[in-house]
GROMACS .gro file of C-alpha atoms in nm:
model
  480
    1MET     CA    1  -8.872   4.160   5.409
    2LEU     CA    2  -9.051   4.044   5.725
    3ILE     CA    3  -8.850   3.833   5.970
    4PRO     CA    4  -9.002   3.690   6.291
    5VAL     CA    5  -8.775   3.707   6.596
    6ILE     CA    6  -8.864   3.469   6.880
    7LEU     CA    7  -8.736   3.550   7.229
    8SER     CA    8  -8.706   3.223   7.418
    9GLY     CA    9  -8.570   3.244   7.768
   10GLY     CA   10  -8.838   3.290   8.033
   11ALA     CA   11  -8.792   3.086   8.351
   12GLY     CA   12  -9.166   3.044   8.416
   13THR     CA   13  -9.126   2.993   8.790
   14ARG     CA   14  -9.502   3.028   8.844
   15LEU     CA   15  -9.542   2.704   8.647
   16TRP     CA   16  -9.317   2.491   8.867
   17PRO     CA   17  -9.286   2.189   8.894
   18VAL     CA   18  -9.323   2.146   8.516
   19SER     CA   19  -9.121   2.456   8.425
   20ARG     CA   20  -8.767   2.434   8.562
   21GLU     CA   21  -8.429   2.592   8.494
   22GLY     CA   22  -8.320   2.309   8.264
   23HIS     CA   23  -8.666   2.274   8.105
   24PRO     CA   24  -8.822   2.623   8.111
   25LYS     CA   25  -9.170   2.739   8.024
   26PRO     CA   26  -9.132   2.753   7.640
   27PHE     CA   27  -9.071   2.376   7.637
   28MET     CA   28  -9.383   2.298   7.842
   29MET     CA   29  -9.630   2.072   7.671
   30LEU     CA   30  -9.983   2.213   7.684
   31PRO     CA   31 -10.284   1.983   7.724
   32ASP     CA   32 -10.312   1.948   7.344
   33GLY     CA   33  -9.964   1.790   7.331
   34GLU     CA   34  -9.777   2.080   7.167
   35SER     CA   35  -9.522   2.301   7.341
   36LEU     CA   36  -9.550   2.678   7.372
   37LEU     CA   37  -9.229   2.713   7.169
   38GLY     CA   38  -9.363   2.485   6.896
   39LYS     CA   39  -9.684   2.687   6.877
   40THR     CA   40  -9.490   3.014   6.859
   41TYR     CA   41  -9.271   2.881   6.579
   42ARG     CA   42  -9.579   2.772   6.387
   43ARG     CA   43  -9.733   3.118   6.433
   44ALA     CA   44  -9.412   3.282   6.316
   45ALA     CA   45  -9.406   3.065   6.005
   46GLY     CA   46  -9.769   3.160   5.936
   47LEU     CA   47  -9.665   3.524   5.904
   48LEU     CA   48  -9.435   3.444   5.612
   49ASP     CA   49  -9.540   3.387   5.254
   50GLY     CA   50  -9.342   3.089   5.135
   51ARG     CA   51  -8.988   3.047   5.259
   52GLY     CA   52  -8.803   3.274   5.498
   53ASP     CA   53  -8.580   3.296   5.802
   54ILE     CA   54  -8.710   3.268   6.157
   55VAL     CA   55  -8.471   3.403   6.422
   56THR     CA   56  -8.464   3.260   6.773
   57VAL     CA   57  -8.271   3.428   7.053
   58THR     CA   58  -8.217   3.177   7.331
   59ASN     CA   59  -7.963   3.043   7.576
   60ARG     CA   60  -7.691   2.821   7.436
   61ASP     CA   61  -7.804   2.538   7.664
   62TYR     CA   62  -8.149   2.537   7.499
   63TYR     CA   63  -8.028   2.521   7.139
   64PHE     CA   64  -8.074   2.149   7.079
   65GLN     CA   65  -8.407   2.130   7.263
   66SER     CA   66  -8.531   2.423   7.055
   67LYS     CA   67  -8.429   2.251   6.731
   68ASP     CA   68  -8.614   1.937   6.840
   69HIS     CA   69  -8.933   2.134   6.908
   70TYR     CA   70  -8.905   2.313   6.574
   71GLN     CA   71  -8.858   1.985   6.390
   72GLY     CA   72  -9.175   1.864   6.559
   73ALA     CA   73  -9.361   2.153   6.393
   74HIS     CA   74  -9.268   2.011   6.047
   75LEU     CA   75  -9.179   2.347   5.893
   76ALA     CA   76  -8.851   2.261   5.722
   77ARG     CA   77  -8.909   2.520   5.446
   78HIS     CA   78  -8.800   2.792   5.688
   79ARG     CA   79  -8.435   2.838   5.781
   80GLY     CA   80  -8.376   2.861   6.152
   81HIS     CA   81  -8.137   3.137   6.263
   82PHE     CA   82  -8.026   3.093   6.624
   83LEU     CA   83  -7.860   3.366   6.829
   84LEU     CA   84  -7.720   3.182   7.129
   85GLU     CA   85  -7.672   3.378   7.450
   86PRO     CA   86  -7.422   3.251   7.709
   87THR     CA   87  -7.637   3.407   7.987
   88GLY     CA   88  -7.959   3.604   8.008
   89ARG     CA   89  -7.920   3.983   7.970
   90ASN     CA   90  -8.286   4.091   7.932
   91THR     CA   91  -8.478   4.188   7.618
   92ALA     CA   92  -8.288   4.499   7.500
   93PRO     CA   93  -7.957   4.315   7.436
   94ALA     CA   94  -8.145   4.023   7.278
   95ILE     CA   95  -8.342   4.244   7.038
   96ALA     CA   96  -8.043   4.467   6.961
   97ALA     CA   97  -7.833   4.160   6.877
   98ALA     CA   98  -8.107   4.029   6.648
   99ALA     CA   99  -8.135   4.368   6.474
  100LEU     CA  100  -7.762   4.390   6.410
  101SER     CA  101  -7.750   4.035   6.279
  102LEU     CA  102  -8.043   4.098   6.045
  103GLN     CA  103  -7.890   4.425   5.929
  104ALA     CA  104  -7.575   4.239   5.824
  105LEU     CA  105  -7.771   3.964   5.648
  106HIS     CA  106  -8.072   4.146   5.501
  107GLY     CA  107  -8.005   4.521   5.511
  108ASP     CA  108  -8.151   4.822   5.691
  109GLU     CA  109  -8.506   4.785   5.563
  110ALA     CA  110  -8.572   4.438   5.705
  111ILE     CA  111  -8.880   4.441   5.930
  112MET     CA  112  -8.863   4.254   6.261
  113VAL     CA  113  -9.171   4.123   6.439
  114VAL     CA  114  -9.062   4.028   6.790
  115MET     CA  115  -9.263   3.769   6.982
  116PRO     CA  116  -9.202   3.593   7.315
  117ALA     CA  117  -9.183   3.214   7.291
  118ASP     CA  118  -9.407   3.147   7.590
  119HIS     CA  119  -9.733   3.320   7.494
  120LEU     CA  120 -10.044   3.160   7.347
  121ILE     CA  121 -10.242   3.303   7.054
  122LEU     CA  122 -10.505   3.083   6.894
  123ASP     CA  123 -10.652   3.317   6.629
  124GLU     CA  124 -10.364   3.319   6.382
  125ALA     CA  125 -10.565   3.495   6.111
  126ALA     CA  126 -10.630   3.791   6.344
  127LEU     CA  127 -10.262   3.790   6.443
  128LYS     CA  128 -10.155   3.809   6.079
  129LYS     CA  129 -10.393   4.100   6.019
  130ALA     CA  130 -10.254   4.290   6.319
  131VAL     CA  131  -9.896   4.224   6.205
  132GLU     CA  132  -9.975   4.351   5.854
  133HIS     CA  133 -10.107   4.672   6.013
  134ALA     CA  134  -9.791   4.699   6.226
  135VAL     CA  135  -9.561   4.635   5.928
  136ALA     CA  136  -9.716   4.925   5.737
  137LEU     CA  137  -9.648   5.155   6.034
  138ALA     CA  138  -9.295   5.014   6.077
  139ARG     CA  139  -9.216   5.102   5.716
  140ASP     CA  140  -9.301   5.462   5.804
  141GLY     CA  141  -9.036   5.458   6.076
  142PHE     CA  142  -9.252   5.387   6.382
  143LEU     CA  143  -9.168   5.148   6.664
  144VAL     CA  144  -9.486   4.945   6.705
  145THR     CA  145  -9.603   4.760   7.014
  146PHE     CA  146  -9.910   4.539   7.030
  147GLY     CA  147 -10.166   4.616   7.301
  148VAL     CA  148 -10.426   4.363   7.411
  149VAL     CA  149 -10.773   4.494   7.496
  150PRO     CA  150 -10.818   4.404   7.866
  151THR     CA  151 -11.105   4.180   7.968
  152ALA     CA  152 -11.048   4.198   8.345
  153PRO     CA  153 -10.862   4.417   8.599
  154GLU     CA  154 -10.549   4.204   8.571
  155THR     CA  155 -10.271   4.290   8.817
  156GLY     CA  156 -10.013   4.059   8.662
  157PHE     CA  157  -9.963   4.256   8.339
  158GLY     CA  158  -9.811   4.591   8.249
  159TYR     CA  159 -10.037   4.840   8.073
  160ILE     CA  160 -10.008   5.086   7.783
  161GLU     CA  161 -10.204   5.412   7.784
  162ALA     CA  162 -10.309   5.503   7.430
  163GLY     CA  163 -10.273   5.866   7.322
  164ALA     CA  164 -10.370   6.047   7.002
  165ALA     CA  165 -10.515   5.836   6.723
  166LEU     CA  166 -10.276   5.771   6.435
  167ASP     CA  167 -10.499   5.621   6.168
  168GLY     CA  168 -10.852   5.496   6.117
  169LYS     CA  169 -10.758   5.136   6.207
  170GLY     CA  170 -10.707   5.185   6.581
  171ALA     CA  171 -10.335   5.264   6.594
  172ALA     CA  172 -10.243   5.540   6.840
  173ARG     CA  173  -9.945   5.718   6.984
  174VAL     CA  174  -9.831   5.571   7.315
  175GLN     CA  175  -9.900   5.811   7.600
  176ARG     CA  176  -9.712   5.606   7.857
  177PHE     CA  177  -9.619   5.258   7.977
  178VAL     CA  178  -9.721   5.166   8.332
  179GLU     CA  179  -9.602   4.887   8.559
  180LYS     CA  180  -9.821   4.610   8.698
  181PRO     CA  181 -10.090   4.794   8.898
  182ASP     CA  182 -10.280   4.709   9.214
  183LEU     CA  183 -10.641   4.593   9.181
  184GLN     CA  184 -10.796   4.936   9.231
  185THR     CA  185 -10.573   5.094   8.966
  186ALA     CA  186 -10.629   4.805   8.725
  187THR     CA  187 -11.004   4.845   8.768
  188HIS     CA  188 -10.972   5.214   8.682
  189TYR     CA  189 -10.769   5.129   8.371
  190LEU     CA  190 -11.035   4.881   8.259
  191GLU     CA  191 -11.320   5.128   8.311
  192SER     CA  192 -11.140   5.412   8.131
  193GLY     CA  193 -11.123   5.216   7.806
  194ASN     CA  194 -10.797   5.386   7.721
  195PHE     CA  195 -10.551   5.127   7.851
  196LEU     CA  196 -10.426   4.807   7.691
  197TRP     CA  197 -10.232   4.514   7.826
  198ASN     CA  198  -9.865   4.520   7.726
  199SER     CA  199  -9.817   4.202   7.522
  200GLY     CA  200  -9.438   4.227   7.493
  201MET     CA  201  -9.466   4.196   7.113
  202PHE     CA  202  -9.307   4.454   6.881
  203CYS     CA  203  -9.261   4.540   6.516
  204PHE     CA  204  -9.004   4.780   6.366
  205SER     CA  205  -8.753   4.812   6.088
  206VAL     CA  206  -8.392   4.735   6.166
  207THR     CA  207  -8.284   5.088   6.082
  208ALA     CA  208  -8.556   5.253   6.295
  209LEU     CA  209  -8.472   5.044   6.602
  210LEU     CA  210  -8.097   5.096   6.571
  211SER     CA  211  -8.144   5.469   6.521
  212GLU     CA  212  -8.352   5.494   6.839
  213LEU     CA  213  -8.099   5.283   7.029
  214GLN     CA  214  -7.827   5.522   6.915
  215ILE     CA  215  -8.027   5.813   7.060
  216HIS     CA  216  -8.157   5.658   7.384
  217ALA     CA  217  -7.913   5.376   7.467
  218PRO     CA  218  -7.586   5.445   7.281
  219ASP     CA  219  -7.369   5.254   7.529
  220LEU     CA  220  -7.585   4.942   7.497
  221LEU     CA  221  -7.574   4.966   7.118
  222ALA     CA  222  -7.195   5.004   7.114
  223GLN     CA  223  -7.154   4.710   7.352
  224THR     CA  224  -7.381   4.494   7.137
  225GLN     CA  225  -7.201   4.596   6.818
  226ALA     CA  226  -6.869   4.490   6.970
  227CYS     CA  227  -7.020   4.157   7.074
  228MET     CA  228  -7.172   4.089   6.731
  229ALA     CA  229  -6.845   4.176   6.554
  230ALA     CA  230  -6.684   3.891   6.747
  231SER     CA  231  -6.975   3.648   6.693
  232VAL     CA  232  -6.962   3.509   6.340
  233PRO     CA  233  -7.269   3.318   6.211
  234VAL     CA  234  -7.203   2.961   6.098
  235GLU     CA  235  -7.419   2.758   5.859
  236THR     CA  236  -7.480   2.416   6.013
  237SER     CA  237  -7.736   2.139   5.964
  238GLY     CA  238  -7.971   2.354   5.759
  239CYS     CA  239  -7.974   2.646   6.000
  240LEU     CA  240  -7.768   2.950   6.089
  241GLN     CA  241  -7.601   2.938   6.430
  242GLN     CA  242  -7.451   3.249   6.588
  243GLU     CA  243  -7.295   3.193   6.929
  244LEU     CA  244  -7.247   3.525   7.108
  245SER     CA  245  -6.911   3.600   7.265
  246PRO     CA  246  -6.942   3.521   7.640
  247ALA     CA  247  -6.695   3.787   7.752
  248LEU     CA  248  -6.839   4.067   7.537
  249PHE     CA  249  -7.203   3.971   7.593
  250ALA     CA  250  -7.150   3.988   7.969
  251GLU     CA  251  -7.050   4.355   7.929
  252ILE     CA  252  -7.383   4.456   7.768
  253THR     CA  253  -7.618   4.651   7.995
  254ASP     CA  254  -7.890   4.431   8.146
  255ILE     CA  255  -8.211   4.623   8.064
  256SER     CA  256  -8.549   4.561   7.903
  257ILE     CA  257  -8.639   4.704   7.563
  258ASP     CA  258  -8.922   4.896   7.731
  259TYR     CA  259  -8.686   5.083   7.962
  260ALA     CA  260  -8.408   5.122   7.705
  261VAL     CA  261  -8.614   5.256   7.414
  262MET     CA  262  -8.991   5.218   7.413
  263GLU     CA  263  -9.058   5.444   7.713
  264ARG     CA  264  -8.819   5.713   7.584
  265SER     CA  265  -8.875   5.732   7.210
  266ASP     CA  266  -9.131   5.965   7.048
  267LYS     CA  267  -9.177   5.720   6.760
  268VAL     CA  268  -9.364   5.455   6.961
  269VAL     CA  269  -9.718   5.363   6.860
  270VAL     CA  270  -9.957   5.092   6.970
  271VAL     CA  271 -10.172   4.866   6.754
  272PRO     CA  272 -10.471   4.710   6.933
  273ALA     CA  273 -10.445   4.332   6.908
  274GLY     CA  274 -10.754   4.189   6.748
  275PHE     CA  275 -10.647   3.842   6.855
  276ASP     CA  276 -10.686   3.637   7.171
  277TRP     CA  277 -10.377   3.640   7.390
  278SER     CA  278 -10.251   3.473   7.706
  279ASP     CA  279  -9.908   3.482   7.860
  280ILE     CA  280  -9.981   3.145   8.029
  281GLY     CA  281  -9.855   3.309   8.346
  282SER     CA  282  -9.999   3.069   8.602
  283TRP     CA  283 -10.157   2.729   8.644
  284ASN     CA  284 -10.499   2.897   8.631
  285ALA     CA  285 -10.419   3.000   8.273
  286VAL     CA  286 -10.324   2.641   8.186
  287ALA     CA  287 -10.643   2.513   8.351
  288ALA     CA  288 -10.851   2.746   8.135
  289LEU     CA  289 -10.733   2.549   7.829
  290VAL     CA  290 -10.902   2.231   7.953
  291PRO     CA  291 -11.281   2.163   7.937
  292ALA     CA  292 -11.458   2.156   8.275
  293ASP     CA  293 -11.693   1.889   8.408
  294ALA     CA  294 -12.029   1.961   8.571
  295GLN     CA  295 -11.855   2.055   8.898
  296ASN     CA  296 -11.607   2.280   8.718
  297ASN     CA  297 -11.321   2.037   8.774
  298ARG     CA  298 -11.059   2.017   8.501
  299SER     CA  299 -10.791   1.756   8.442
  300SER     CA  300 -10.501   1.686   8.209
  301GLY     CA  301 -10.407   1.325   8.269
  302ASP     CA  302 -10.576   1.059   8.479
  303ALA     CA  303 -10.789   1.209   8.757
  304THR     CA  304 -11.100   1.119   8.959
  305PHE     CA  305 -11.307   1.376   9.149
  306ILE     CA  306 -11.541   1.287   9.438
  307ASP     CA  307 -11.748   1.565   9.598
  308SER     CA  308 -11.493   1.812   9.464
  309HIS     CA  309 -11.541   2.142   9.285
  310ASN     CA  310 -11.337   2.397   9.088
  311ASN     CA  311 -11.013   2.195   9.091
  312PHE     CA  312 -10.743   2.150   8.830
  313VAL     CA  313 -10.529   1.835   8.820
  314GLN     CA  314 -10.238   1.768   8.585
  315SER     CA  315 -10.080   1.427   8.616
  316GLU     CA  316  -9.808   1.273   8.402
  317ASP     CA  317  -9.808   0.905   8.490
  318ARG     CA  318 -10.032   0.841   8.790
  319LEU     CA  319 -10.396   0.855   8.883
  320VAL     CA  320 -10.478   1.150   9.110
  321ALA     CA  321 -10.801   1.131   9.312
  322THR     CA  322 -10.959   1.411   9.514
  323VAL     CA  323 -11.229   1.378   9.779
  324GLY     CA  324 -11.420   1.673   9.923
  325VAL     CA  325 -11.181   1.949   9.814
  326ASP     CA  326 -11.244   2.275   9.633
  327ASN     CA  327 -11.038   2.532   9.442
  328LEU     CA  328 -10.713   2.336   9.436
  329ILE     CA  329 -10.435   2.316   9.179
  330ILE     CA  330 -10.262   1.976   9.186
  331ILE     CA  331  -9.965   1.920   8.956
  332ASP     CA  332  -9.807   1.574   8.975
  333THR     CA  333  -9.469   1.506   8.813
  334ALA     CA  334  -9.226   1.217   8.847
  335ASP     CA  335  -9.031   1.374   9.133
  336ALA     CA  336  -9.245   1.659   9.272
  337VAL     CA  337  -9.609   1.739   9.351
  338LEU     CA  338  -9.758   2.086   9.381
  339VAL     CA  339 -10.076   2.142   9.581
  340ALA     CA  340 -10.192   2.505   9.586
  341HIS     CA  341 -10.510   2.703   9.638
  342ALA     CA  342 -10.625   2.844   9.304
  343GLU     CA  343 -10.630   3.197   9.447
  344ARG     CA  344 -10.260   3.164   9.536
  345ALA     CA  345 -10.145   3.051   9.190
  346GLN     CA  346  -9.913   3.350   9.152
  347ASP     CA  347  -9.729   3.249   9.471
  348VAL     CA  348  -9.599   2.925   9.317
  349ARG     CA  349  -9.292   3.129   9.220
  350ARG     CA  350  -9.210   3.145   9.592
  351VAL     CA  351  -9.171   2.766   9.595
  352ALA     CA  352  -8.930   2.786   9.302
  353LYS     CA  353  -8.732   3.062   9.471
  354GLN     CA  354  -8.702   2.866   9.796
  355LEU     CA  355  -8.584   2.557   9.609
  356LYS     CA  356  -8.330   2.768   9.422
  357ASP     CA  357  -8.203   2.921   9.746
  358LYS     CA  358  -8.163   2.570   9.888
  359GLN     CA  359  -7.994   2.452   9.565
  360HIS     CA  360  -8.252   2.175   9.547
  361GLU     CA  361  -8.226   1.962   9.233
  362ALA     CA  362  -8.602   1.995   9.172
  363TYR     CA  363  -8.551   2.362   9.083
  364ARG     CA  364  -8.308   2.274   8.803
  365LEU     CA  365  -8.396   1.941   8.646
  366HIS     CA  366  -8.671   1.689   8.593
  367ARG     CA  367  -8.629   1.318   8.648
  368THR     CA  368  -8.604   1.299   8.268
  369VAL     CA  369  -8.333   1.533   8.132
  370SER     CA  370  -8.290   1.638   7.767
  371ARG     CA  371  -7.949   1.622   7.605
  372PRO     CA  372  -7.842   1.700   7.245
  373TRP     CA  373  -7.826   1.328   7.170
  374GLY     CA  374  -8.154   1.229   7.342
  375THR     CA  375  -8.266   1.192   7.704
  376TYR     CA  376  -8.186   1.016   8.028
  377THR     CA  377  -8.424   0.932   8.311
  378VAL     CA  378  -8.313   0.854   8.664
  379LEU     CA  379  -8.515   0.547   8.763
  380GLU     CA  380  -8.368   0.488   9.107
  381GLU     CA  381  -8.067   0.590   9.312
  382GLY     CA  382  -7.917   0.528   9.652
  383PRO     CA  383  -7.580   0.506   9.828
  384ARG     CA  384  -7.315   0.411   9.570
  385PHE     CA  385  -7.563   0.327   9.287
  386LYS     CA  386  -7.784   0.497   9.028
  387ILE     CA  387  -8.004   0.344   8.757
  388LYS     CA  388  -8.087   0.535   8.438
  389ARG     CA  389  -8.289   0.478   8.125
  390ILE     CA  390  -8.096   0.634   7.834
  391VAL     CA  391  -8.251   0.704   7.494
  392VAL     CA  392  -8.018   0.795   7.205
  393LYS     CA  393  -8.169   0.935   6.885
  394PRO     CA  394  -8.086   0.767   6.551
  395GLY     CA  395  -7.745   0.877   6.427
  396ALA     CA  396  -7.659   1.053   6.753
  397LYS     CA  397  -7.370   0.980   6.982
  398LEU     CA  398  -7.252   1.083   7.326
  399SER     CA  399  -6.915   1.247   7.378
  400LEU     CA  400  -6.596   1.047   7.405
  401GLN     CA  401  -6.568   1.069   7.783
  402MET     CA  402  -6.427   0.931   8.103
  403HIS     CA  403  -6.542   0.916   8.466
  404HIS     CA  404  -6.304   0.916   8.761
  405HIS     CA  405  -6.528   0.762   9.024
  406ARG     CA  406  -6.800   0.548   8.866
  407ASN     CA  407  -6.831   0.221   8.678
  408GLU     CA  408  -7.115   0.175   8.428
  409HIS     CA  409  -7.303  -0.137   8.317
  410TRP     CA  410  -7.508  -0.094   7.998
  411VAL     CA  411  -7.790  -0.329   7.894
  412VAL     CA  412  -7.945  -0.269   7.552
  413VAL     CA  413  -8.325  -0.309   7.561
  414GLU     CA  414  -8.408  -0.162   7.219
  415GLY     CA  415  -8.207  -0.088   6.906
  416MET     CA  416  -7.838  -0.144   6.841
  417ALA     CA  417  -7.552   0.025   7.029
  418LYS     CA  418  -7.208   0.106   6.897
  419VAL     CA  419  -6.976   0.115   7.196
  420THR     CA  420  -6.621   0.249   7.209
  421ASN     CA  421  -6.411   0.147   7.510
  422ASN     CA  422  -6.037   0.200   7.519
  423ALA     CA  423  -6.009  -0.131   7.704
  424THR     CA  424  -6.196  -0.341   7.447
  425GLY     CA  425  -6.209  -0.134   7.125
  426THR     CA  426  -6.522  -0.052   6.924
  427HIS     CA  427  -6.798  -0.313   6.894
  428LEU     CA  428  -7.173  -0.348   6.846
  429VAL     CA  429  -7.402  -0.445   7.135
  430ALA     CA  430  -7.739  -0.586   7.032
  431LYS     CA  431  -8.072  -0.605   7.214
  432ASN     CA  432  -8.054  -0.811   7.537
  433GLU     CA  433  -7.674  -0.787   7.539
  434SER     CA  434  -7.463  -0.588   7.784
  435THR     CA  435  -7.122  -0.431   7.830
  436PHE     CA  436  -6.916  -0.291   8.119
  437ILE     CA  437  -6.726   0.039   8.138
  438ALA     CA  438  -6.476   0.064   8.423
  439ALA     CA  439  -6.393   0.394   8.594
  440GLY     CA  440  -6.100   0.570   8.426
  441HIS     CA  441  -6.169   0.424   8.080
  442LYS     CA  442  -6.242   0.645   7.779
  443HIS     CA  443  -6.571   0.542   7.623
  444ARG     CA  444  -6.851   0.650   7.389
  445LEU     CA  445  -7.207   0.535   7.318
  446GLU     CA  446  -7.350   0.577   6.967
  447ASN     CA  447  -7.672   0.485   6.787
  448PRO     CA  448  -7.587   0.366   6.433
  449GLY     CA  449  -7.944   0.259   6.362
  450VAL     CA  450  -8.266   0.420   6.236
  451ILE     CA  451  -8.474   0.367   6.551
  452ASP     CA  452  -8.415   0.495   6.905
  453LEU     CA  453  -8.147   0.317   7.105
  454VAL     CA  454  -8.267   0.245   7.459
  455ILE     CA  455  -8.032   0.120   7.728
  456ILE     CA  456  -8.050   0.069   8.102
  457GLU     CA  457  -7.740   0.204   8.272
  458VAL     CA  458  -7.642   0.090   8.621
  459GLN     CA  459  -7.380   0.314   8.781
  460SER     CA  460  -7.177   0.215   9.086
  461GLY     CA  461  -6.901   0.398   9.269
  462GLU     CA  462  -6.811   0.634   9.547
  463TYR     CA  463  -6.936   0.946   9.366
  464LEU     CA  464  -7.214   0.954   9.104
  465GLY     CA  465  -7.261   1.326   9.036
  466GLU     CA  466  -7.321   1.443   8.679
  467ASP     CA  467  -7.009   1.662   8.703
  468ASP     CA  468  -6.780   1.357   8.718
  469ILE     CA  469  -6.717   1.367   8.345
  470VAL     CA  470  -6.418   1.452   8.127
  471ARG     CA  471  -6.507   1.504   7.759
  472PHE     CA  472  -6.234   1.447   7.500
  473GLU     CA  473  -6.443   1.477   7.182
  474ASP     CA  474  -6.797   1.604   7.139
  475GLN     CA  475  -6.991   1.687   6.822
  476TYR     CA  476  -7.211   1.927   7.020
  477GLY     CA  477  -6.929   2.157   7.128
  478ARG     CA  478  -6.929   2.064   7.498
  479THR     CA  479  -6.560   1.987   7.542
  480VAL     CA  480  -6.359   2.225   7.762
   0.00000   0.00000   0.00000
């Protein structure tokens, strides 16, 4: 049995301001309108014949967003199995947890194909062929990694040196893994013809991986086993949800699967990837997905170029115009604009780091924030007031909650709202009608209809922070 395992947790700081802590790289929409996570899920489904489970290891905070992106892929025939991490602990704990869960559900001989959620592969037929090759090797007890034939002396990737040939299809023993090289070393690797880019994709049987973990990382395996024993899977809403114990997960060694096993085991082999591959690791990689004009300018969104060359512009809602500039990356979002030289695209991560160090809100959240029930967008704010546009999905409802410091005025602009207020009871509020929630009152907003509920919320009070909330009931498990 083949089971895809998607690792979804990369921060993607080189893709700020679109990728942020609360909306990381896998949720980014590419120029074709589909997210990286959605594309990965579709690729995973393409590896399965008929029905089957698809495992996703992700942070608990990203569970509902992930489900939304999967539903957008329209692949309901596959059961989603979510392993929900309380915090990030690197790839070895994530993959070990997935292996133990699959062992309990499907037995020792289940074959895992592990794929990051934030990579792009367009040739799905070539991917399937490479995976079939890897599965055959995995059944023989090998730990298989996929190596991408390099096309340039790339310094942003790790490399794999291929050793002795294993079969007539290109598979080889792994001689060694090497870290991201400098330009001179990368050029040597390219010229030698014996090095491959490390894709971060793997294929192995559950029993082979766990056996190698027992040999090379026994403490990590024991820690993960203890965590999984305390983390019972629950069937809910057509998927399997397994929330990992926060206390026990925090005790697992923070280490990558490469360091824990792949660089130590003598059972590791590499299969050359016959498919195109990009880790979408910078804005230059995103720009390459967009057709260029005669001056090699590229744009996603509304842009005008005058006497400009070799630029990339991505704009969400506004026109961006350039005059007499070359080799720029310009990314315009609702609350932040990035302007960078194309040759410094890798340094965008330094902006994200500085914002994080300053605890700037633009590192964490967008102006529009996803929630399990829908989204909210901050339209305007100032001293003692904040205005939001709130969208509640059909059938969804916010928690029964209370705020100590703020009053809220709600005006329904689309749909029908069901409002609970301990001062006035439960009642319906129709389009163009409004209601008032005073500070200190328990209240809840619900969408009983079949179309999105859209309201404008005007907050007023001495403190308007998102942490001024006490939840009494919540169908998404967010009460404390």
